[in-house]
Amino acid sequence: MQIHAYAAHQAKDKLAPWDYQKPDLKPNDVEVKISHCGICHSDIHLIDDDWKMSRFPLVPGHEVVGTVTQTGSAVTLLKSGDRVGIGWQSGSCGTCEWCLSGQDNMCSKAQPTCVGRHGGFADSIITSERFAFKLPDNLESENAAPLLCAGVTVFSPYRLYQVKEGMKVAVLGIGGLGHLAVQFANKLGFETTAISGSPDKATEAKDLGAHHFLLNSDPAELKSKANSFDFILTTVSASLDWMPYMNMLRPNGKLCFVGATGGNITVPTGLLLGRQKSICGSNIGGVKVMNEMLEFAAKHQVVAKTEVMPMNQVNDAIEKVRHNQARYRMVLETGDK
Ligand code: NAP
Ligand code: ZN
């Protein structure tokens, strides 16, 4: 049996239809017929081999929603017909301290969904049952797909770094990750500021729950907000001058990276000790926080704003992401429900 997919055959390639042999179902695996798959900027980094870890042919796609069609002999958590989501991670050892505490994303054997195996720009996928998450009924599939990577990636650091109700939080970069980060921040009770380089996002950022909007293309505006935030979550996919953002932190404030800029950051150590500011990062989220995030999104109606396109138009959809034209997440649909 073949899986019908879209693959890049070398770095920076356009994707082309490509079939591969369906892998055997291991005892703990499930087969999922895909209905939707979001396009995360990490898919673009993988296609371009920005991180020097891509393996070709590469089938991107790690914001997968679909229906379980087959279960391995030892599967207990899922059954055929269940609607599930699959994110960046598709495996881990299952026995280390990190896996046992639900922080599987920190496992040294963590297996990404589309590196060394094939992802969700396809009609089906096989993954371990531990990384196929049952979706709450009141989340539509097209809106749920972006939660599987973007959603958990921005919700997790609020928990990891114990950001509390009433704190002043800024989200930098209002794209796929950022527009969900603003919604979660508002619903978690933070005083929320959206920082963007796109003036046309101001109104929508407020609709998403931002109490304030700042344009980062205006250095004076950034300077005027010195000493303003307890937590700045940066989702941008490019390197910036980070000093204005360090200056925008209040004492004990944190500049938290989830955007994979690939660049370095240099700051005076005096800032770290004098005002006790820190720089930190966050990597997707483990199984525990993924389930908490899905429940929270369903309860508080955190809904991804999506533009849905048929999967055979994947290259057009990718171009929109490359040019920051997605509002706010491109989602591919296969036509299978
Ligand atoms: P996206 O939808 O393309 O959004 C990124 C946003 O960053 C853009 O909408 C834009 O926001 C801003 N931006 C883009 N280029 C910029 C530039 N040159 N200078 C300043 N701002 C710029 O991307 P995404 O899917 O949200 O992913 C964002 C980053 O997170 C990527 O690097 C991705 O690989 C990474 N990521 C990390 C994790 C993790 O586990 N840590 C998980 C998923 C994704 P404005 O228009 O508002 O300025
Ligand atoms: Zn992603």
Short mmCIF file of C-alpha atoms and ligand atoms in Angstrom, two decimals:
data_model
loop_
_atom_site.label_atom_id
_atom_site.label_comp_id
_atom_site.label_asym_id
_atom_site.label_seq_id
_atom_site.Cartn_x
_atom_site.Cartn_y
_atom_site.Cartn_z
CA MET A 1 0.00 0.00 0.00
CA GLN A 2 1.20 3.49 -0.86
CA ILE A 3 0.83 6.83 0.92
CA HIS A 4 0.20 9.72 -1.46
CA ALA A 5 2.18 12.75 -0.33
CA TYR A 6 3.82 16.01 -1.41
CA ALA A 7 7.60 16.09 -1.07
CA ALA A 8 10.61 18.32 -1.60
CA HIS A 9 13.45 16.36 -3.17
CA GLN A 10 16.18 18.84 -2.32
CA ALA A 11 16.58 22.04 -0.29
CA LYS A 12 14.37 24.95 -1.38
CA ASP A 13 12.51 22.74 -3.89
CA LYS A 14 8.87 23.19 -4.79
CA LEU A 15 6.86 20.27 -3.46
CA ALA A 16 5.73 17.62 -5.94
CA PRO A 17 3.34 14.67 -5.65
CA TRP A 18 5.27 11.66 -4.32
CA ASP A 19 4.16 8.21 -3.18
CA TYR A 20 5.94 6.09 -0.61
CA GLN A 21 5.45 2.62 0.81
CA LYS A 22 3.22 2.68 3.88
CA PRO A 23 5.35 1.67 6.91
CA ASP A 24 4.29 -1.42 8.89
CA LEU A 25 2.10 -0.64 11.88
CA LYS A 26 4.08 -1.33 15.08
CA PRO A 27 2.11 -2.57 18.15
CA ASN A 28 1.68 0.96 19.58
CA ASP A 29 1.08 2.71 16.26
CA VAL A 30 -2.07 4.10 14.73
CA GLU A 31 -2.79 4.90 11.12
CA VAL A 32 -4.55 8.22 10.57
CA LYS A 33 -6.42 9.31 7.45
CA ILE A 34 -5.62 13.02 7.15
CA SER A 35 -8.30 15.66 6.64
CA HIS A 36 -6.28 18.84 7.40
CA CYS A 37 -2.69 19.93 7.90
CA GLY A 38 -1.48 23.41 8.87
CA ILE A 39 1.66 25.00 7.40
CA CYS A 40 4.01 26.07 10.17
CA HIS A 41 7.02 28.27 9.44
CA SER A 42 9.14 25.33 10.67
CA ASP A 43 7.99 23.48 7.52
CA ILE A 44 9.56 26.29 5.50
CA HIS A 45 12.78 26.08 7.55
CA LEU A 46 12.82 22.31 6.88
CA ILE A 47 12.19 22.70 3.13
CA ASP A 48 15.00 25.27 2.94
CA ASP A 49 17.23 23.08 5.17
CA ASP A 50 17.88 26.15 7.36
CA TRP A 51 18.66 23.92 10.33
CA LYS A 52 20.91 21.48 8.40
CA MET A 53 18.86 18.56 9.71
CA SER A 54 16.40 17.97 6.84
CA ARG A 55 16.34 14.63 5.07
CA PHE A 56 15.10 14.38 1.51
CA PRO A 57 12.70 13.41 0.07
CA LEU A 58 11.02 15.52 2.72
CA VAL A 59 7.27 15.38 3.35
CA PRO A 60 6.59 18.40 5.61
CA GLY A 61 3.50 18.89 7.75
CA HIS A 62 3.22 18.60 11.53
CA GLU A 63 -0.15 20.20 12.33
CA VAL A 64 -2.15 17.16 11.32
CA VAL A 65 -5.81 16.39 11.93
CA GLY A 66 -7.45 13.18 10.79
CA THR A 67 -9.30 10.02 11.74
CA VAL A 68 -7.81 6.81 13.09
CA THR A 69 -8.31 4.05 10.51
CA GLN A 70 -6.15 1.26 11.97
CA THR A 71 -4.66 0.46 15.37
CA GLY A 72 -1.63 -1.67 16.28
CA SER A 73 -2.06 -4.76 18.47
CA ALA A 74 -1.06 -2.98 21.73
CA VAL A 75 -2.98 0.28 21.26
CA THR A 76 -5.21 1.10 24.23
CA LEU A 77 -5.70 4.87 24.11
CA LEU A 78 -7.42 5.16 20.70
CA LYS A 79 -9.82 3.29 18.46
CA SER A 80 -10.76 3.42 14.79
CA GLY A 81 -12.95 6.43 14.07
CA ASP A 82 -11.37 8.71 16.71
CA ARG A 83 -10.53 12.21 15.48
CA VAL A 84 -6.96 13.02 16.46
CA GLY A 85 -4.26 15.65 16.02
CA ILE A 86 -0.51 15.12 15.58
CA GLY A 87 2.12 17.81 16.14
CA TRP A 88 5.89 18.25 15.75
CA GLN A 89 6.75 15.19 17.85
CA SER A 90 5.96 11.61 16.89
CA GLY A 91 8.05 9.57 19.29
CA SER A 92 10.22 9.45 22.41
CA CYS A 93 11.76 6.72 24.57
CA GLY A 94 8.79 6.62 26.94
CA THR A 95 10.92 5.64 29.94
CA CYS A 96 13.24 8.54 30.85
CA GLU A 97 12.51 11.10 33.59
CA TRP A 98 11.23 13.56 30.97
CA CYS A 99 8.81 11.14 29.31
CA LEU A 100 7.56 9.87 32.66
CA SER A 101 6.76 13.42 33.79
CA GLY A 102 4.91 14.33 30.58
CA GLN A 103 7.82 16.47 29.29
CA ASP A 104 8.44 14.11 26.38
CA ASN A 105 9.63 17.09 24.32
CA MET A 106 12.82 17.04 26.43
CA CYS A 107 13.54 13.34 25.78
CA SER A 108 16.96 12.85 24.17
CA LYS A 109 15.31 10.37 21.78
CA ALA A 110 12.47 12.74 20.78
CA GLN A 111 11.46 11.94 17.20
CA PRO A 112 10.19 14.80 15.03
CA THR A 113 7.22 14.04 12.77
CA CYS A 114 8.90 15.08 9.53
CA VAL A 115 12.61 14.50 10.01
CA GLY A 116 13.64 10.93 9.20
CA ARG A 117 9.99 10.06 8.71
CA HIS A 118 7.25 11.58 6.61
CA GLY A 119 4.78 14.23 7.69
CA GLY A 120 1.25 15.39 7.12
CA PHE A 121 1.22 16.84 3.60
CA ALA A 122 -0.22 13.48 2.60
CA ASP A 123 -3.40 11.42 2.63
CA SER A 124 -2.37 9.42 5.70
CA ILE A 125 0.29 9.03 8.35
CA ILE A 126 1.37 6.45 10.90
CA THR A 127 2.43 7.52 14.38
CA SER A 128 2.69 6.28 17.94
CA GLU A 129 -0.62 6.46 19.84
CA ARG A 130 1.10 8.58 22.55
CA PHE A 131 1.54 11.41 20.05
CA ALA A 132 -1.92 11.26 18.44
CA PHE A 133 -4.13 13.46 20.63
CA LYS A 134 -7.90 13.05 20.78
CA LEU A 135 -9.48 16.38 19.87
CA PRO A 136 -12.32 17.98 21.83
CA ASP A 137 -15.57 17.77 19.84
CA ASN A 138 -16.21 21.52 19.77
CA LEU A 139 -13.00 22.33 17.89
CA GLU A 140 -13.44 22.37 14.10
CA SER A 141 -10.70 20.37 12.36
CA GLU A 142 -9.37 23.31 10.32
CA ASN A 143 -9.07 25.46 13.47
CA ALA A 144 -7.72 22.63 15.60
CA ALA A 145 -4.84 21.78 13.23
CA PRO A 146 -2.75 24.90 14.09
CA LEU A 147 -3.08 24.13 17.81
CA LEU A 148 -1.01 20.96 17.39
CA CYS A 149 2.24 22.89 16.86
CA ALA A 150 1.64 26.66 17.00
CA GLY A 151 -0.86 26.38 19.86
CA VAL A 152 1.16 24.19 22.18
CA THR A 153 4.37 26.08 21.41
CA VAL A 154 2.94 29.37 22.69
CA PHE A 155 0.80 27.99 25.54
CA SER A 156 3.62 25.90 27.03
CA PRO A 157 6.02 28.77 27.91
CA TYR A 158 3.29 30.60 29.84
CA ARG A 159 3.11 27.50 32.06
CA LEU A 160 6.83 26.64 32.02
CA TYR A 161 7.84 30.15 33.16
CA GLN A 162 4.86 30.58 35.47
CA VAL A 163 3.41 33.67 33.88
CA LYS A 164 0.59 34.73 36.18
CA GLU A 165 -2.76 36.48 35.81
CA GLY A 166 -2.35 40.27 35.78
CA MET A 167 1.22 40.19 34.45
CA LYS A 168 2.16 42.40 31.53
CA VAL A 169 2.88 40.19 28.53
CA ALA A 170 3.97 41.14 25.02
CA VAL A 171 3.82 38.87 21.99
CA LEU A 172 6.29 39.78 19.26
CA GLY A 173 5.36 38.67 15.72
CA ILE A 174 1.67 38.16 14.97
CA GLY A 175 1.79 35.19 12.61
CA GLY A 176 0.67 31.58 13.05
CA LEU A 177 2.18 31.27 16.51
CA GLY A 178 1.70 34.89 17.57
CA HIS A 179 -2.02 35.16 16.84
CA LEU A 180 -2.64 32.16 19.11
CA ALA A 181 -0.22 33.50 21.75
CA VAL A 182 -2.28 36.71 21.94
CA GLN A 183 -5.53 34.75 22.37
CA PHE A 184 -4.10 32.49 25.09
CA ALA A 185 -2.55 35.49 26.86
CA ASN A 186 -5.86 37.32 26.96
CA LYS A 187 -7.79 34.25 28.15
CA LEU A 188 -5.15 33.56 30.83
CA GLY A 189 -5.77 37.05 32.22
CA PHE A 190 -2.52 38.75 31.18
CA GLU A 191 -2.41 42.41 30.19
CA THR A 192 -1.58 41.67 26.57
CA THR A 193 0.37 43.70 24.02
CA ALA A 194 0.84 42.64 20.40
CA ILE A 195 4.10 43.85 18.80
CA SER A 196 4.16 43.64 15.03
CA GLY A 197 5.85 45.04 11.95
CA SER A 198 2.56 44.94 10.05
CA PRO A 199 0.35 48.00 10.67
CA ASP A 200 -2.60 46.26 9.00
CA LYS A 201 -2.67 43.71 11.84
CA ALA A 202 -3.53 46.32 14.51
CA THR A 203 -7.31 45.97 14.41
CA GLU A 204 -7.27 42.19 14.20
CA ALA A 205 -4.72 41.94 17.01
CA LYS A 206 -7.17 43.79 19.24
CA ASP A 207 -10.00 41.52 18.07
CA LEU A 208 -7.82 38.55 19.04
CA GLY A 209 -7.52 39.95 22.56
CA ALA A 210 -4.55 42.34 22.57
CA HIS A 211 -5.20 45.26 24.92
CA HIS A 212 -2.42 47.26 23.22
CA PHE A 213 -0.66 47.23 19.84
CA LEU A 214 2.92 48.39 19.14
CA LEU A 215 4.67 48.79 15.80
CA ASN A 216 8.24 47.49 16.03
CA SER A 217 9.23 49.28 12.84
CA ASP A 218 9.20 52.50 14.92
CA PRO A 219 12.26 52.61 17.26
CA ALA A 220 10.77 55.56 19.18
CA GLU A 221 7.66 53.55 19.97
CA LEU A 222 9.77 50.67 21.29
CA LYS A 223 11.90 53.06 23.36
CA SER A 224 8.81 54.60 24.90
CA LYS A 225 7.88 51.19 26.30
CA ALA A 226 11.10 50.67 28.30
CA ASN A 227 10.47 48.90 31.63
CA SER A 228 6.96 47.77 30.61
CA PHE A 229 6.72 43.96 30.39
CA ASP A 230 7.13 40.96 32.67
CA PHE A 231 7.30 38.52 29.78
CA ILE A 232 8.00 39.01 26.09
CA LEU A 233 7.30 35.98 23.90
CA THR A 234 9.06 36.29 20.60
CA THR A 235 7.70 34.25 17.70
CA VAL A 236 9.54 35.96 14.83
CA SER A 237 11.41 33.75 12.42
CA ALA A 238 14.24 36.27 11.84
CA SER A 239 17.11 37.76 13.85
CA LEU A 240 16.48 41.24 15.22
CA ASP A 241 18.34 43.72 17.42
CA TRP A 242 17.22 42.34 20.78
CA MET A 243 18.43 45.21 22.98
CA PRO A 244 15.22 47.28 22.65
CA TYR A 245 13.28 44.24 23.87
CA MET A 246 15.64 43.63 26.80
CA ASN A 247 15.10 47.27 27.73
CA MET A 248 11.33 46.80 27.57
CA LEU A 249 11.47 44.20 30.35
CA ARG A 250 10.63 45.14 33.92
CA PRO A 251 12.79 43.83 36.79
CA ASN A 252 12.67 39.98 36.85
CA GLY A 253 11.27 40.07 33.30
CA LYS A 254 11.94 37.33 30.74
CA LEU A 255 12.58 37.48 27.02
CA CYS A 256 11.40 34.07 25.80
CA PHE A 257 12.26 32.71 22.35
CA VAL A 258 9.99 30.34 20.52
CA GLY A 259 10.71 31.76 17.03
CA ALA A 260 13.65 29.91 15.52
CA THR A 261 15.76 32.86 14.43
CA GLY A 262 18.96 30.85 14.11
CA GLY A 263 20.90 33.95 15.23
CA ASN A 264 22.87 34.84 18.34
CA ILE A 265 21.96 37.24 21.10
CA THR A 266 24.49 39.42 22.91
CA VAL A 267 23.44 41.51 25.90
CA PRO A 268 25.38 43.26 28.68
CA THR A 269 25.59 40.92 31.69
CA GLY A 270 24.84 43.95 33.87
CA LEU A 271 21.25 43.86 32.58
CA LEU A 272 20.88 40.27 33.72
CA LEU A 273 22.16 40.79 37.24
CA GLY A 274 21.23 44.40 37.89
CA ARG A 275 17.55 44.14 36.97
CA GLN A 276 17.43 40.32 37.20
CA LYS A 277 16.23 39.99 33.62
CA SER A 278 16.59 36.67 31.85
CA ILE A 279 16.60 35.19 28.37
CA CYS A 280 14.96 31.83 27.89
CA GLY A 281 13.40 29.59 25.27
CA SER A 282 10.73 26.98 24.85
CA ASN A 283 10.45 23.94 22.59
CA ILE A 284 6.94 22.85 21.50
CA GLY A 285 5.38 21.20 24.61
CA GLY A 286 5.15 17.75 26.16
CA VAL A 287 2.17 15.40 26.21
CA LYS A 288 0.87 16.83 29.48
CA VAL A 289 0.80 20.46 28.37
CA MET A 290 -0.57 19.46 24.94
CA ASN A 291 -3.64 17.92 26.58
CA GLU A 292 -4.02 20.89 28.91
CA MET A 293 -3.76 23.32 25.98
CA LEU A 294 -6.37 21.45 23.89
CA GLU A 295 -8.79 21.43 26.81
CA PHE A 296 -8.14 25.12 27.52
CA ALA A 297 -8.62 26.09 23.84
CA ALA A 298 -11.89 24.16 23.66
CA LYS A 299 -13.20 25.65 26.91
CA HIS A 300 -12.18 29.26 26.23
CA GLN A 301 -12.75 29.18 22.46
CA VAL A 302 -9.19 29.91 21.38
CA VAL A 303 -9.74 29.58 17.66
CA ALA A 304 -7.04 29.74 15.00
CA LYS A 305 -7.82 32.09 12.13
CA THR A 306 -7.20 29.99 9.06
CA GLU A 307 -7.15 30.16 5.29
CA VAL A 308 -7.99 26.74 3.91
CA MET A 309 -6.64 25.56 0.54
CA PRO A 310 -6.78 22.17 -1.17
CA MET A 311 -3.63 20.14 -0.59
CA ASN A 312 -2.83 20.08 -4.29
CA GLN A 313 -2.27 23.86 -4.04
CA VAL A 314 0.41 23.36 -1.39
CA ASN A 315 3.06 25.42 -3.23
CA ASP A 316 0.76 28.46 -3.49
CA ALA A 317 -0.03 28.15 0.21
CA ILE A 318 3.68 27.93 1.09
CA GLU A 319 4.37 31.11 -0.90
CA LYS A 320 1.80 32.96 1.22
CA VAL A 321 3.60 31.86 4.39
CA ARG A 322 7.00 32.82 2.96
CA HIS A 323 5.73 36.33 2.19
CA ASN A 324 3.94 36.89 5.51
CA GLN A 325 0.60 36.96 3.70
CA ALA A 326 -1.15 34.25 5.75
CA ARG A 327 -3.93 35.55 7.99
CA TYR A 328 -3.00 33.81 10.15
CA ARG A 329 -2.46 30.13 9.38
CA MET A 330 -2.59 28.38 6.02
CA VAL A 331 -4.30 25.00 6.39
CA LEU A 332 -4.33 22.36 3.65
CA GLU A 333 -7.32 20.07 3.29
CA THR A 334 -7.34 16.70 1.58
CA GLY A 335 -11.09 16.53 0.97
CA ASP A 336 -11.36 13.45 3.27
CA LYS A 337 -13.47 13.96 6.35
P1 NAP B 1 4.76 32.90 10.61
O1 NAP B 1 3.34 32.49 10.57
O2 NAP B 1 5.50 33.13 9.34
O3 NAP B 1 4.85 34.20 11.56
C1 NAP B 1 6.05 34.81 11.89
C2 NAP B 1 5.78 36.29 12.14
O4 NAP B 1 7.02 36.90 12.50
C3 NAP B 1 5.28 37.04 10.92
O5 NAP B 1 3.89 36.97 10.76
C4 NAP B 1 5.74 38.45 11.22
O6 NAP B 1 4.84 39.04 12.14
C5 NAP B 1 7.06 38.22 11.96
N1 NAP B 1 8.22 38.31 11.05
C6 NAP B 1 8.47 37.56 9.97
N2 NAP B 1 9.62 37.95 9.38
C7 NAP B 1 10.11 38.96 10.12
C8 NAP B 1 11.26 39.77 10.05
N3 NAP B 1 12.16 39.63 9.07
N4 NAP B 1 11.43 40.72 10.99
C9 NAP B 1 10.52 40.88 11.97
N5 NAP B 1 9.40 40.15 12.10
C10 NAP B 1 9.21 39.18 11.18
O7 NAP B 1 5.63 31.81 11.39
P2 NAP B 1 5.16 30.82 12.56
O8 NAP B 1 4.64 29.56 11.95
O9 NAP B 1 4.37 31.57 13.52
O10 NAP B 1 6.60 30.42 13.18
C11 NAP B 1 7.40 31.42 13.77
C12 NAP B 1 8.74 30.85 14.18
O11 NAP B 1 8.53 29.92 15.25
C13 NAP B 1 9.47 30.07 13.10
O12 NAP B 1 10.86 30.36 13.18
C14 NAP B 1 9.23 28.62 13.48
O13 NAP B 1 10.22 27.73 13.01
C15 NAP B 1 9.26 28.73 14.98
N6 NAP B 1 8.63 27.62 15.71
C16 NAP B 1 9.23 27.23 16.86
C17 NAP B 1 8.66 26.25 17.62
C18 NAP B 1 9.29 25.85 18.92
O14 NAP B 1 9.04 24.75 19.40
N7 NAP B 1 10.04 26.72 19.56
C19 NAP B 1 7.48 25.63 17.19
C20 NAP B 1 6.88 26.09 16.03
C21 NAP B 1 7.47 27.10 15.29
P3 NAP B 1 4.38 40.60 12.00
O15 NAP B 1 3.78 40.72 10.64
O16 NAP B 1 3.41 40.76 13.11
O17 NAP B 1 5.62 41.44 12.19
ZN ZN B 2 5.57 23.87 13.81
#
